[in-house]
mmCIF file of C-alpha atoms and ligand atoms in Angstrom:
data_model
loop_
_atom_site.group_PDB
_atom_site.id
_atom_site.type_symbol
_atom_site.label_atom_id
_atom_site.label_comp_id
_atom_site.label_asym_id
_atom_site.label_seq_id
_atom_site.Cartn_x
_atom_site.Cartn_y
_atom_site.Cartn_z
ATOM 1 C CA MET A 1124 -179.496 103.162 -81.406
ATOM 2 C CA ASN A 1125 -180.992 105.782 -84.096
ATOM 3 C CA PHE A 1126 -184.242 106.350 -82.790
ATOM 4 C CA CYS A 1127 -186.906 106.345 -79.700
ATOM 5 C CA SER A 1128 -188.328 102.954 -79.169
ATOM 6 C CA ASP A 1129 -190.973 104.756 -77.224
ATOM 7 C CA CYS A 1130 -192.107 107.272 -79.544
ATOM 8 C CA GLY A 1131 -190.190 106.731 -82.539
ATOM 9 C CA GLN A 1132 -188.408 110.215 -82.924
ATOM 10 C CA PRO A 1133 -184.402 110.615 -83.273
ATOM 11 C CA VAL A 1134 -182.201 110.224 -80.279
ATOM 12 C CA GLU A 1135 -178.874 111.801 -79.728
ATOM 13 C CA LEU A 1136 -176.035 110.801 -76.847
ATOM 14 C CA ARG A 1137 -175.510 113.126 -74.878
ATOM 15 C CA SER A 1138 -174.992 112.580 -70.723
ATOM 16 C CA PRO A 1139 -178.253 113.052 -68.885
ATOM 17 C CA SER A 1140 -177.687 115.827 -65.844
ATOM 18 C CA GLY A 1141 -175.868 113.747 -63.125
ATOM 19 C CA ASP A 1142 -175.229 110.503 -64.814
ATOM 20 C CA SER A 1143 -170.984 109.607 -65.686
ATOM 21 C CA HIS A 1144 -172.516 107.967 -68.449
ATOM 22 C CA ARG A 1145 -173.143 108.856 -72.325
ATOM 23 C CA ARG A 1146 -176.685 107.410 -72.860
ATOM 24 C CA TYR A 1147 -179.255 107.815 -76.071
ATOM 25 C CA VAL A 1148 -181.773 110.192 -74.953
ATOM 26 C CA CYS A 1149 -185.005 110.504 -77.454
ATOM 27 C CA VAL A 1150 -184.567 114.535 -78.523
ATOM 28 C CA GLN A 1151 -188.501 114.261 -78.703
ATOM 29 C CA CYS A 1152 -189.901 112.601 -75.155
ATOM 30 C CA GLY A 1153 -186.838 112.668 -73.139
ATOM 31 C CA ALA A 1154 -186.317 109.480 -72.930
ATOM 32 C CA VAL A 1155 -183.253 107.942 -71.559
ATOM 33 C CA HIS A 1156 -182.351 104.417 -72.808
ATOM 34 C CA TYR A 1157 -179.833 102.806 -71.324
ATOM 35 C CA MET A 1158 -177.633 99.871 -72.865
ATOM 36 C CA ASN A 1159 -176.569 97.364 -70.608
ATOM 37 C CA PRO A 1160 -174.352 94.135 -70.504
ATOM 38 C CA ARG A 1161 -175.843 91.125 -71.857
ATOM 39 C CA VAL A 1162 -175.205 87.630 -69.663
ATOM 40 C CA LEU A 1163 -173.914 84.574 -71.531
ATOM 41 C CA LEU A 1164 -174.791 81.278 -69.899
ATOM 42 C CA SER A 1165 -172.466 77.676 -70.497
ATOM 43 C CA CYS A 1166 -173.559 74.685 -68.949
ATOM 44 C CA ILE A 1167 -170.645 71.553 -67.873
ATOM 45 C CA ALA A 1168 -172.447 68.308 -67.606
ATOM 46 C CA TYR A 1169 -169.870 65.676 -66.909
ATOM 47 C CA GLN A 1170 -169.670 62.363 -66.489
ATOM 48 C CA GLY A 1171 -166.893 61.189 -64.863
ATOM 49 C CA ASP A 1172 -164.132 63.426 -66.639
ATOM 50 C CA ARG A 1173 -166.122 63.724 -69.441
ATOM 51 C CA VAL A 1174 -168.239 66.901 -70.742
ATOM 52 C CA LEU A 1175 -170.776 66.901 -72.584
ATOM 53 C CA ALA A 1176 -170.148 69.111 -75.500
ATOM 54 C CA GLY A 1177 -171.623 69.748 -79.255
ATOM 55 C CA ARG A 1178 -169.917 70.384 -82.515
ATOM 56 C CA ARG A 1179 -170.797 73.837 -83.226
ATOM 57 C CA ALA A 1180 -172.927 74.053 -86.726
ATOM 58 C CA GLN A 1181 -172.902 77.852 -87.273
ATOM 59 C CA ALA A 1182 -170.060 80.963 -86.767
ATOM 60 C CA PRO A 1183 -168.565 81.734 -84.794
ATOM 61 C CA ASP A 1184 -166.485 78.704 -84.724
ATOM 62 C CA ALA A 1185 -168.301 76.380 -86.908
ATOM 63 C CA GLY A 1186 -166.667 72.554 -86.997
ATOM 64 C CA LYS A 1187 -165.123 73.527 -83.535
ATOM 65 C CA TRP A 1188 -166.664 72.112 -79.787
ATOM 66 C CA GLY A 1189 -168.068 73.427 -77.390
ATOM 67 C CA ILE A 1190 -170.480 73.205 -74.144
ATOM 68 C CA PRO A 1191 -173.793 74.471 -74.033
ATOM 69 C CA SER A 1192 -174.286 78.256 -74.422
ATOM 70 C CA GLY A 1193 -176.477 80.633 -75.033
ATOM 71 C CA PHE A 1194 -178.004 84.587 -73.752
ATOM 72 C CA LEU A 1195 -179.854 84.935 -70.711
ATOM 73 C CA GLU A 1196 -183.442 85.861 -71.599
ATOM 74 C CA GLN A 1197 -186.093 87.879 -70.547
ATOM 75 C CA HIS A 1198 -187.424 87.121 -66.863
ATOM 76 C CA GLU A 1199 -184.973 84.231 -67.169
ATOM 77 C CA SER A 1200 -182.931 83.044 -64.321
ATOM 78 C CA LEU A 1201 -179.535 81.686 -64.965
ATOM 79 C CA GLU A 1202 -180.564 78.508 -63.681
ATOM 80 C CA GLN A 1203 -183.574 78.633 -66.157
ATOM 81 C CA ALA A 1204 -180.957 79.856 -68.880
ATOM 82 C CA ALA A 1205 -178.290 76.518 -68.504
ATOM 83 C CA VAL A 1206 -181.259 74.192 -68.906
ATOM 84 C CA ARG A 1207 -182.780 75.424 -71.847
ATOM 85 C CA GLU A 1208 -179.403 76.169 -73.299
ATOM 86 C CA THR A 1209 -178.594 72.612 -72.547
ATOM 87 C CA PHE A 1210 -182.017 70.713 -73.473
ATOM 88 C CA GLU A 1211 -181.540 72.885 -77.381
ATOM 89 C CA GLU A 1212 -178.221 71.518 -78.102
ATOM 90 C CA THR A 1213 -177.997 68.289 -76.753
ATOM 91 C CA GLY A 1214 -181.366 67.045 -75.461
ATOM 92 C CA VAL A 1215 -180.390 66.471 -72.314
ATOM 93 C CA LYS A 1216 -182.378 67.723 -69.309
ATOM 94 C CA ILE A 1217 -180.144 69.020 -66.330
ATOM 95 C CA ASN A 1218 -182.071 69.048 -63.136
ATOM 96 C CA PRO A 1219 -181.528 72.657 -61.907
ATOM 97 C CA ALA A 1220 -181.454 72.170 -58.474
ATOM 98 C CA ARG A 1221 -178.028 70.442 -58.895
ATOM 99 C CA LEU A 1222 -176.092 72.914 -61.235
ATOM 100 C CA GLU A 1223 -173.124 74.076 -59.021
ATOM 101 C CA LEU A 1224 -171.318 77.210 -59.693
ATOM 102 C CA TYR A 1225 -168.418 77.333 -61.926
ATOM 103 C CA SER A 1226 -167.157 80.427 -63.263
ATOM 104 C CA ILE A 1227 -167.310 84.013 -63.733
ATOM 105 C CA PHE A 1228 -165.839 86.049 -65.822
ATOM 106 C CA SER A 1229 -166.144 89.724 -66.908
ATOM 107 C CA LEU A 1230 -165.675 90.580 -70.199
ATOM 108 C CA PRO A 1231 -165.714 94.289 -69.912
ATOM 109 C CA ALA A 1232 -164.395 95.114 -74.298
ATOM 110 C CA ILE A 1233 -167.039 93.472 -75.458
ATOM 111 C CA SER A 1234 -169.862 94.255 -72.963
ATOM 112 C CA GLN A 1235 -170.870 90.979 -71.448
ATOM 113 C CA VAL A 1236 -170.707 88.762 -68.413
ATOM 114 C CA TYR A 1237 -170.467 84.780 -68.505
ATOM 115 C CA VAL A 1238 -171.571 82.444 -66.293
ATOM 116 C CA VAL A 1239 -170.688 78.768 -66.033
ATOM 117 C CA PHE A 1240 -172.391 76.098 -64.062
ATOM 118 C CA ARG A 1241 -171.625 72.520 -63.631
ATOM 119 C CA THR A 1242 -173.985 69.864 -63.182
ATOM 120 C CA GLU A 1243 -172.918 65.406 -62.930
ATOM 121 C CA LEU A 1244 -175.483 63.543 -65.390
ATOM 122 C CA GLU A 1245 -176.697 61.053 -63.121
ATOM 123 C CA GLU A 1246 -177.190 58.553 -65.780
ATOM 124 C CA THR A 1247 -175.686 58.005 -69.076
ATOM 125 C CA PRO A 1248 -177.938 60.729 -70.847
ATOM 126 C CA GLN A 1249 -180.077 60.102 -74.469
ATOM 127 C CA LEU A 1250 -178.073 62.796 -76.770
ATOM 128 C CA ARG A 1251 -179.764 64.683 -79.969
ATOM 129 C CA ALA A 1252 -178.230 67.178 -81.966
ATOM 130 C CA GLY A 1253 -180.197 70.357 -81.662
ATOM 131 C CA PRO A 1254 -180.409 73.035 -84.561
ATOM 132 C CA GLU A 1255 -176.695 74.881 -83.490
ATOM 133 C CA CYS A 1256 -174.841 71.199 -83.516
ATOM 134 C CA GLN A 1257 -173.442 69.010 -85.539
ATOM 135 C CA GLU A 1258 -173.132 66.331 -83.278
ATOM 136 C CA VAL A 1259 -173.227 65.693 -79.799
ATOM 137 C CA ARG A 1260 -170.563 63.257 -77.419
ATOM 138 C CA LEU A 1261 -169.222 63.032 -74.334
ATOM 139 C CA ILE A 1262 -165.941 64.592 -74.769
ATOM 140 C CA GLN A 1263 -162.376 64.047 -72.578
ATOM 141 C CA MET A 1264 -160.188 66.187 -72.967
ATOM 142 C CA GLN A 1265 -157.488 64.038 -74.963
ATOM 143 C CA GLU A 1266 -159.740 63.309 -77.515
ATOM 144 C CA ILE A 1267 -159.978 66.800 -78.563
ATOM 145 C CA GLU A 1268 -157.028 69.007 -79.947
ATOM 146 C CA ARG A 1269 -157.036 72.579 -78.476
ATOM 147 C CA GLN A 1270 -157.998 74.448 -81.680
ATOM 148 C CA ASP A 1271 -160.765 72.223 -82.162
ATOM 149 C CA LEU A 1272 -162.392 74.000 -79.697
ATOM 150 C CA ALA A 1273 -165.079 76.607 -79.487
ATOM 151 C CA PHE A 1274 -164.756 79.863 -78.128
ATOM 152 C CA VAL A 1275 -165.959 79.289 -74.766
ATOM 153 C CA ILE A 1276 -163.383 77.351 -73.610
ATOM 154 C CA THR A 1277 -160.353 78.234 -74.838
ATOM 155 C CA ASP A 1278 -159.806 81.651 -74.649
ATOM 156 C CA ILE A 1279 -158.118 80.659 -71.577
ATOM 157 C CA ASP A 1280 -156.719 77.748 -69.825
ATOM 158 C CA SER A 1281 -159.981 77.024 -68.511
ATOM 159 C CA PRO A 1282 -160.339 73.452 -70.166
ATOM 160 C CA LYS A 1283 -157.069 71.640 -68.592
ATOM 161 C CA ILE A 1284 -157.639 73.358 -65.475
ATOM 162 C CA LEU A 1285 -161.402 72.005 -65.736
ATOM 163 C CA PHE A 1286 -160.431 68.238 -66.701
ATOM 164 C CA GLN A 1287 -158.099 68.433 -63.647
ATOM 165 C CA GLU A 1288 -161.122 69.198 -61.257
ATOM 166 C CA LEU A 1289 -163.024 66.973 -63.254
ATOM 167 C CA LYS A 1290 -160.445 64.619 -62.342
ATOM 168 C CA SER A 1291 -159.990 65.066 -58.670
ATOM 169 C CA GLN A 1292 -163.465 65.930 -57.909
ATOM 170 C CA SER A 1293 -161.806 68.696 -55.964
ATOM 171 C CA PHE A 1294 -163.692 72.018 -57.816
ATOM 172 C CA SER A 1295 -163.316 75.627 -56.902
ATOM 173 C CA ILE A 1296 -165.484 78.715 -58.303
ATOM 174 C CA HIS A 1297 -163.312 80.691 -60.468
ATOM 175 C CA LYS A 1298 -163.641 84.255 -60.976
ATOM 176 C CA TRP A 1299 -162.115 85.993 -63.838
ATOM 177 C CA CYS A 1300 -161.850 89.211 -65.970
ATOM 178 C CA ILE A 1301 -160.725 88.870 -69.783
ATOM 179 C CA ASP A 1302 -159.928 92.050 -72.095
ATOM 180 C CA THR A 1303 -161.162 91.042 -74.716
ATOM 181 C CA HIS A 1304 -161.656 87.419 -76.839
ATOM 182 C CA GLY A 1305 -158.683 85.398 -76.642
ATOM 183 C CA VAL A 1306 -156.225 87.664 -75.184
ATOM 184 C CA ARG A 1307 -154.810 86.321 -72.051
ATOM 185 C CA PRO A 1308 -156.864 86.960 -68.451
ATOM 186 C CA LYS A 1309 -156.204 90.136 -66.994
ATOM 187 C CA GLU A 1310 -157.312 88.438 -63.621
ATOM 188 C CA THR A 1311 -157.870 85.377 -62.624
ATOM 189 C CA ARG A 1312 -159.155 83.930 -58.695
ATOM 190 C CA ALA A 1313 -160.116 80.692 -57.709
ATOM 191 C CA TYR A 1314 -162.719 80.214 -54.267
ATOM 192 C CA ARG A 1315 -161.664 76.520 -53.770
ATOM 193 C CA LEU A 1316 -164.732 74.984 -52.562
ATOM 194 C CA ASN A 1317 -164.802 73.106 -49.007
ATOM 195 C CA LEU A 1318 -168.331 71.075 -48.996
ATOM 196 C CA ALA A 1319 -169.665 69.221 -45.703
ATOM 197 C CA ARG A 1320 -169.872 66.020 -46.855
HETATM 198 ZN ZN1 ZN B 2160 -188.970 109.298 -77.822
#
């Protein structure tokens, strides 16, 4: 950040009094510009042990398979973002009331928080690849080599865990902390769900 978005004058990095972090502060109007992590969303929409996935048309990881993902927009709920991204990338309409929390990642190195939902598809969906995808399919774990999976599900062992959970239909909520992209998790924990039927 070089200029104040309030008045257009230059900003400088300094610690406002009583603040533990350095901030961009406007030299003219004194506005403090806070920069906070971004929230990334993904949706695991599944039918049996098959997962709705798209082959990415764009970098990063063009040509590889990934689940619908994108950043949370202003004034949008997590569920709305998951529904929107899934529809934009695959043409599949998800019922937001049927989204279950699957995992939460802290990614401090890149200042992001990553939230993953899962939802069971009620019927075989009509698929339509959006502009971000070359191709959309319901895929099984064994169909796709690990190296063909896009960044969103390869940083960790989560594809294996996910497909095991789909097979057993016994799910956990996963909490991860990952130092950087491609590095083993610093901390993981899984909370087994024991849902009353
Ligand atoms: Zn200003």
